mmCIF file of C-alpha atoms and ligand atoms in Angstrom:
data_model
loop_
_atom_site.group_PDB
_atom_site.id
_atom_site.type_symbol
_atom_site.label_atom_id
_atom_site.label_comp_id
_atom_site.label_asym_id
_atom_site.label_seq_id
_atom_site.Cartn_x
_atom_site.Cartn_y
_atom_site.Cartn_z
ATOM 1 C CA MET I 239 -0.011 -0.099 0.105
ATOM 2 C CA ASN I 240 1.258 3.489 -0.868
ATOM 3 C CA SER I 241 2.261 4.943 2.516
ATOM 4 C CA THR I 242 0.690 8.269 1.783
ATOM 5 C CA GLY I 243 -2.816 6.609 1.337
ATOM 6 C CA HIS I 244 -3.640 9.249 -1.311
ATOM 7 C CA ARG I 245 -5.817 8.351 -4.181
ATOM 8 C CA LEU I 246 -4.299 9.195 -7.450
ATOM 9 C CA SER I 247 -6.408 11.560 -9.592
ATOM 10 C CA THR I 248 -6.765 10.393 -13.277
ATOM 11 C CA GLU I 249 -8.212 13.514 -14.864
ATOM 12 C CA LYS I 250 -5.036 15.193 -16.111
ATOM 13 C CA TYR I 251 -3.191 12.026 -17.434
ATOM 14 C CA ARG I 252 -3.896 9.006 -19.344
ATOM 15 C CA VAL I 253 -1.816 6.024 -20.205
ATOM 16 C CA GLU I 254 -1.513 4.901 -23.877
ATOM 17 C CA LEU I 255 0.482 2.205 -25.876
ATOM 18 C CA LEU I 256 3.729 3.680 -27.099
ATOM 19 C CA SER I 257 3.171 4.762 -30.781
ATOM 20 C CA ARG I 258 4.778 7.046 -33.465
ATOM 21 C CA ALA I 259 2.724 9.982 -32.239
ATOM 22 C CA HIS I 260 4.743 10.146 -29.086
ATOM 23 C CA ASP I 261 7.915 12.377 -28.933
ATOM 24 C CA ARG I 262 10.544 9.875 -27.707
ATOM 25 C CA ALA I 263 13.440 12.209 -28.710
ATOM 26 C CA SER I 264 12.597 14.857 -26.038
ATOM 27 C CA PHE I 265 12.181 12.252 -23.202
ATOM 28 C CA SER I 266 14.884 12.620 -20.430
ATOM 29 C CA CYS I 267 14.721 10.798 -17.135
ATOM 30 C CA GLY I 268 18.175 11.334 -15.769
ATOM 31 C CA GLU I 269 19.309 7.722 -16.563
ATOM 32 C CA ASP I 270 20.745 7.492 -19.960
ATOM 33 C CA ALA I 271 20.186 3.863 -20.340
ATOM 34 C CA LEU I 272 16.399 4.173 -19.871
ATOM 35 C CA ASP I 273 16.189 7.278 -22.262
ATOM 36 C CA ARG I 274 18.185 5.235 -24.871
ATOM 37 C CA TYR I 275 15.909 2.198 -24.309
ATOM 38 C CA LEU I 276 12.791 4.315 -25.171
ATOM 39 C CA LYS I 277 14.337 5.921 -28.131
ATOM 40 C CA GLU I 278 16.038 2.923 -29.698
ATOM 41 C CA THR I 279 14.654 -0.391 -28.489
ATOM 42 C CA ALA I 280 11.224 0.038 -27.066
ATOM 43 C CA SER I 281 9.285 -0.239 -30.356
ATOM 44 C CA GLN I 282 11.188 -3.269 -31.499
ATOM 45 C CA ASP I 283 10.568 -5.046 -28.115
ATOM 46 C CA MET I 284 6.727 -4.366 -28.658
ATOM 47 C CA ARG I 285 7.055 -5.824 -32.198
ATOM 48 C CA ARG I 286 8.878 -8.804 -31.010
ATOM 49 C CA GLY I 287 6.459 -9.569 -28.241
ATOM 50 C CA LEU I 288 9.102 -8.900 -25.610
ATOM 51 C CA ALA I 289 7.375 -6.211 -23.784
ATOM 52 C CA VAL I 290 4.500 -3.848 -24.083
ATOM 53 C CA VAL I 291 5.401 -0.143 -23.616
ATOM 54 C CA HIS I 292 2.937 1.973 -21.629
ATOM 55 C CA VAL I 293 3.348 5.676 -21.828
ATOM 56 C CA LEU I 294 1.856 8.368 -19.382
ATOM 57 C CA VAL I 295 0.790 11.498 -21.187
ATOM 58 C CA ASP I 296 -0.484 14.878 -19.938
ATOM 59 C CA ILE I 297 -3.854 15.225 -21.629
ATOM 60 C CA SER I 298 -2.902 18.893 -22.472
ATOM 61 C CA THR I 299 0.258 17.884 -24.342
ATOM 62 C CA PRO I 300 -0.598 14.414 -25.670
ATOM 63 C CA ASN I 301 2.539 13.883 -27.783
ATOM 64 C CA ALA I 302 4.846 14.441 -24.882
ATOM 65 C CA ILE I 303 5.932 11.496 -22.831
ATOM 66 C CA ALA I 304 5.570 12.153 -18.949
ATOM 67 C CA GLY I 305 6.720 8.790 -18.195
ATOM 68 C CA PHE I 306 6.820 5.039 -19.383
ATOM 69 C CA TYR I 307 6.905 1.488 -18.184
ATOM 70 C CA THR I 308 7.388 -1.909 -19.784
ATOM 71 C CA LEU I 309 5.244 -4.996 -18.842
ATOM 72 C CA SER I 310 6.132 -8.551 -19.747
ATOM 73 C CA ALA I 311 5.180 -12.057 -18.812
ATOM 74 C CA SER I 312 7.870 -13.772 -16.766
ATOM 75 C CA SER I 313 8.349 -16.507 -14.200
ATOM 76 C CA ILE I 314 10.223 -16.857 -10.893
ATOM 77 C CA PRO I 315 11.482 -20.061 -9.387
ATOM 78 C CA LEU I 316 9.144 -21.313 -6.670
ATOM 79 C CA ASP I 317 11.976 -21.502 -4.206
ATOM 80 C CA ASP I 318 12.948 -17.720 -4.552
ATOM 81 C CA PHE I 319 9.583 -16.957 -2.625
ATOM 82 C CA PRO I 320 9.509 -16.760 1.126
ATOM 83 C CA ASP I 321 8.599 -19.880 3.024
ATOM 84 C CA GLU I 322 5.257 -18.622 3.979
ATOM 85 C CA ILE I 323 4.224 -18.221 0.235
ATOM 86 C CA VAL I 324 5.898 -21.409 -0.733
ATOM 87 C CA SER I 325 4.108 -23.423 1.716
ATOM 88 C CA ARG I 326 0.696 -22.269 0.346
ATOM 89 C CA LEU I 327 1.491 -23.116 -3.291
ATOM 90 C CA PRO I 328 1.672 -26.384 -5.112
ATOM 91 C CA LYS I 329 5.304 -27.628 -5.793
ATOM 92 C CA TYR I 330 5.456 -26.346 -9.371
ATOM 93 C CA PRO I 331 9.044 -25.473 -10.401
ATOM 94 C CA SER I 332 8.204 -21.820 -11.130
ATOM 95 C CA VAL I 333 5.479 -19.121 -10.494
ATOM 96 C CA PRO I 334 4.008 -17.031 -13.289
ATOM 97 C CA VAL I 335 4.500 -13.264 -12.731
ATOM 98 C CA SER I 336 4.130 -10.101 -14.611
ATOM 99 C CA LEU I 337 7.376 -8.137 -14.731
ATOM 100 C CA ILE I 338 7.695 -4.269 -14.509
ATOM 101 C CA GLY I 339 10.994 -4.287 -16.392
ATOM 102 C CA ARG I 340 11.712 -0.670 -16.833
ATOM 103 C CA LEU I 341 9.896 2.414 -15.488
ATOM 104 C CA ALA I 342 10.797 5.991 -15.637
ATOM 105 C CA THR I 343 9.260 9.610 -15.569
ATOM 106 C CA ASP I 344 10.553 12.584 -17.449
ATOM 107 C CA LEU I 345 12.605 15.176 -15.357
ATOM 108 C CA GLN I 346 10.014 17.809 -15.777
ATOM 109 C CA TYR I 347 7.207 15.511 -14.219
ATOM 110 C CA GLN I 348 9.209 13.816 -11.414
ATOM 111 C CA GLY I 349 7.788 14.599 -7.903
ATOM 112 C CA GLN I 350 4.303 14.866 -9.224
ATOM 113 C CA GLN I 351 3.052 11.404 -8.512
ATOM 114 C CA CYS I 352 3.699 10.266 -12.260
ATOM 115 C CA GLY I 353 5.869 7.417 -11.161
ATOM 116 C CA SER I 354 3.157 6.240 -8.738
ATOM 117 C CA ARG I 355 0.572 6.483 -11.576
ATOM 118 C CA LEU I 356 2.829 4.276 -13.717
ATOM 119 C CA VAL I 357 3.287 1.744 -10.920
ATOM 120 C CA VAL I 358 -0.511 1.599 -10.171
ATOM 121 C CA ASP I 359 -1.274 1.206 -13.888
ATOM 122 C CA ALA I 360 1.120 -1.656 -14.233
ATOM 123 C CA LEU I 361 -0.620 -3.245 -11.047
ATOM 124 C CA ALA I 362 -4.019 -2.730 -12.526
ATOM 125 C CA ARG I 363 -3.167 -4.271 -15.886
ATOM 126 C CA SER I 364 -1.625 -7.113 -14.307
ATOM 127 C CA CYS I 365 -4.758 -7.719 -12.023
ATOM 128 C CA ILE I 366 -6.993 -7.543 -14.939
ATOM 129 C CA VAL I 367 -4.817 -10.094 -16.966
ATOM 130 C CA SER I 368 -4.792 -12.206 -13.831
ATOM 131 C CA SER I 369 -8.600 -12.294 -13.462
ATOM 132 C CA HIS I 370 -9.463 -12.691 -17.038
ATOM 133 C CA ALA I 371 -6.640 -13.939 -19.273
ATOM 134 C CA MET I 372 -3.588 -15.623 -17.750
ATOM 135 C CA GLY I 373 -2.271 -16.916 -14.432
ATOM 136 C CA VAL I 374 -0.271 -14.193 -12.690
ATOM 137 C CA HIS I 375 0.557 -14.801 -9.222
ATOM 138 C CA ALA I 376 2.649 -11.767 -8.409
ATOM 139 C CA VAL I 377 3.973 -8.629 -10.019
ATOM 140 C CA VAL I 378 7.785 -8.453 -10.031
ATOM 141 C CA VAL I 379 10.132 -5.324 -10.500
ATOM 142 C CA GLU I 380 13.798 -4.879 -10.739
ATOM 143 C CA ALA I 381 14.878 -1.743 -8.732
ATOM 144 C CA THR I 382 17.969 -0.521 -10.577
ATOM 145 C CA TYR I 383 19.623 0.835 -7.251
ATOM 146 C CA GLN I 384 19.079 0.517 -3.607
ATOM 147 C CA SER I 385 17.260 3.813 -2.973
ATOM 148 C CA LEU I 386 14.593 2.776 -5.316
ATOM 149 C CA VAL I 387 13.565 -0.101 -3.208
ATOM 150 C CA SER I 388 11.830 2.297 -0.834
ATOM 151 C CA PHE I 389 9.892 3.738 -3.838
ATOM 152 C CA TYR I 390 8.533 0.232 -4.527
ATOM 153 C CA GLU I 391 7.759 -0.623 -0.902
ATOM 154 C CA ARG I 392 5.453 2.204 -0.675
ATOM 155 C CA PHE I 393 3.027 0.005 -2.811
ATOM 156 C CA GLY I 394 3.598 -3.103 -0.625
ATOM 157 C CA PHE I 395 6.421 -4.706 -2.774
ATOM 158 C CA THR I 396 8.712 -7.102 -0.622
ATOM 159 C CA GLN I 397 12.296 -7.740 -1.445
ATOM 160 C CA PHE I 398 13.361 -11.318 -2.562
ATOM 161 C CA GLU I 399 15.756 -12.529 0.204
ATOM 162 C CA ASP I 400 18.552 -13.620 -2.275
ATOM 163 C CA SER I 401 18.329 -10.716 -4.645
ATOM 164 C CA PRO I 402 17.276 -7.652 -2.655
ATOM 165 C CA LEU I 403 16.995 -5.364 -5.668
ATOM 166 C CA ARG I 404 14.123 -7.611 -6.989
ATOM 167 C CA LEU I 405 10.881 -7.196 -5.429
ATOM 168 C CA PHE I 406 7.466 -8.800 -5.539
ATOM 169 C CA LEU I 407 3.853 -7.974 -4.768
ATOM 170 C CA PRO I 408 1.396 -10.881 -4.519
ATOM 171 C CA ILE I 409 -1.557 -10.274 -6.977
ATOM 172 C CA ARG I 410 -4.167 -10.271 -4.274
ATOM 173 C CA THR I 411 -2.285 -7.382 -2.488
ATOM 174 C CA ALA I 412 -2.013 -5.681 -5.856
ATOM 175 C CA LYS I 413 -5.655 -5.856 -6.348
ATOM 176 C CA GLU I 414 -6.184 -4.286 -2.786
ATOM 177 C CA ALA I 415 -3.692 -1.496 -3.595
ATOM 178 C CA VAL I 416 -5.423 -0.628 -6.900
ATOM 179 C CA ARG I 417 -8.829 -0.582 -5.446
ATOM 180 C CA SER I 418 -7.630 1.876 -2.766
ATOM 181 C CA LEU I 419 -5.486 4.204 -4.822
ATOM 182 C CA LEU I 420 -7.377 4.500 -8.137
ATOM 183 C CA PRO I 421 -10.750 5.773 -8.564
ATOM 184 C CA ASP I 422 -12.872 3.821 -11.078
ATOM 185 C CA SER I 423 -12.142 5.140 -14.489
ATOM 186 C CA PRO I 424 -15.187 6.268 -16.480
ATOM 187 C CA ASP I 425 -14.658 3.381 -19.011
ATOM 188 C CA GLY I 426 -14.779 0.835 -16.220
ATOM 189 C CA THR I 427 -11.144 -0.206 -16.902
ATOM 190 C CA HIS I 428 -10.358 -0.757 -13.465
ATOM 191 C CA SER I 429 -13.788 -2.268 -12.153
ATOM 192 C CA ALA I 430 -12.537 -5.647 -13.436
ATOM 193 C CA VAL I 431 -9.784 -5.641 -11.022
HETATM 194 C C1 COA K 687 12.098 6.728 -9.677
HETATM 195 C C2 COA K 687 11.099 7.457 -10.503
HETATM 196 C C3 COA K 687 10.393 6.656 -11.508
HETATM 197 C C4 COA K 687 10.064 8.176 -9.458
HETATM 198 O O1 COA K 687 9.221 8.929 -10.279
HETATM 199 P P1 COA K 687 8.402 10.166 -9.709
HETATM 200 O O2 COA K 687 7.396 10.605 -10.691
HETATM 201 O O3 COA K 687 9.311 11.189 -9.235
HETATM 202 O O4 COA K 687 7.584 9.483 -8.425
HETATM 203 P P2 COA K 687 6.492 10.111 -7.628
HETATM 204 O O5 COA K 687 6.235 11.531 -7.823
HETATM 205 O O6 COA K 687 5.261 9.207 -7.926
HETATM 206 O O7 COA K 687 6.977 9.646 -6.068
HETATM 207 C C5 COA K 687 6.169 9.084 -5.122
HETATM 208 C C6 COA K 687 6.900 9.011 -3.984
HETATM 209 O O8 COA K 687 8.225 8.179 -4.064
HETATM 210 C C7 COA K 687 9.297 8.945 -3.602
HETATM 211 N N1 COA K 687 10.407 8.713 -4.504
HETATM 212 C C8 COA K 687 10.583 9.213 -5.731
HETATM 213 N N2 COA K 687 11.615 8.757 -6.251
HETATM 214 C C9 COA K 687 12.196 7.926 -5.418
HETATM 215 C C10 COA K 687 13.493 7.321 -5.307
HETATM 216 N N3 COA K 687 14.429 7.217 -6.283
HETATM 217 N N4 COA K 687 13.738 6.665 -4.119
HETATM 218 C C11 COA K 687 12.939 6.740 -3.053
HETATM 219 N N5 COA K 687 11.676 7.416 -3.048
HETATM 220 C C12 COA K 687 11.432 7.951 -4.138
HETATM 221 C C13 COA K 687 8.840 10.470 -3.682
HETATM 222 O O9 COA K 687 9.513 11.288 -2.838
HETATM 223 C C14 COA K 687 7.367 10.316 -3.439
HETATM 224 O O10 COA K 687 7.106 10.527 -2.021
HETATM 225 P P3 COA K 687 5.936 11.449 -1.384
HETATM 226 O O11 COA K 687 4.713 11.100 -1.930
HETATM 227 O O12 COA K 687 6.145 11.258 0.143
HETATM 228 O O13 COA K 687 6.511 12.864 -1.785
HETATM 229 C C15 COA K 687 11.818 8.764 -11.257
HETATM 230 O O14 COA K 687 12.591 9.353 -10.259
HETATM 231 C C16 COA K 687 12.785 8.234 -12.332
HETATM 232 O O15 COA K 687 12.190 8.157 -13.494
HETATM 233 N N6 COA K 687 14.031 8.096 -12.093
HETATM 234 C C17 COA K 687 15.047 7.797 -13.087
HETATM 235 C C18 COA K 687 14.835 6.446 -13.699
HETATM 236 C C19 COA K 687 14.797 5.413 -12.718
HETATM 237 O O16 COA K 687 15.640 5.318 -11.746
HETATM 238 N N7 COA K 687 13.878 4.453 -12.827
HETATM 239 C C20 COA K 687 13.667 3.280 -12.001
HETATM 240 C C21 COA K 687 14.000 2.085 -12.654
HETATM 241 S S1 COA K 687 13.446 0.619 -11.816
#
């Protein structure tokens, strides 16, 4: 759960699939590797079915990218999860998860809850897939550096014991987080969660 407990307003922004309409060249988040990914690799990853790239746009400037994240299907060895989770699951070798592989907000938009909007959107989409399309037991994220761990912990993510920069959030907890943080969108997108 986000420690602030604040609901995120949805009026000013919307999330879209990355397309040619978006201005990738101007995006700058302060991490070169992530800027380059968006400019050079993101579209190819979408075409190859390796990731779906979701972009956050400010409705008043719809071509500018306020932030983006990637979402992919992945799996994690069962034994990587803590004992209390393992004891409740069948002894399958691995557990299906959705993976937030990359996430960044443009420097102009940092500190305005845009990163949080992206995380909650990724949780909401993972919950919808889990309820209606494909088994997803948890959402997993790779924090690129230690200080980001606390950013993800705000939403209830927990570190894996053996790889502390990788965190997971059980899908059941993700559903609670989405319900508490996101007002129902007018098109009912999140009512399925
Ligand atoms: C990390 C990042 C996505 C955060 O985006 P943002 O839009 O600034 O995040 P938000 O405004 O939603 O922040 C929500 C809260 O998390 C905190 N937070 C933001 N960045 C943080 C960080 N790096 N570490 C710890 N806490 C952080 C904020 O202070 C804020 O707290 P508050 O609500 O008490 O004020 C953004 O700074 C970024 O893109 N950084 C460069 C790229 C990067 O490192 N990506 C992560 C890859 S896993």
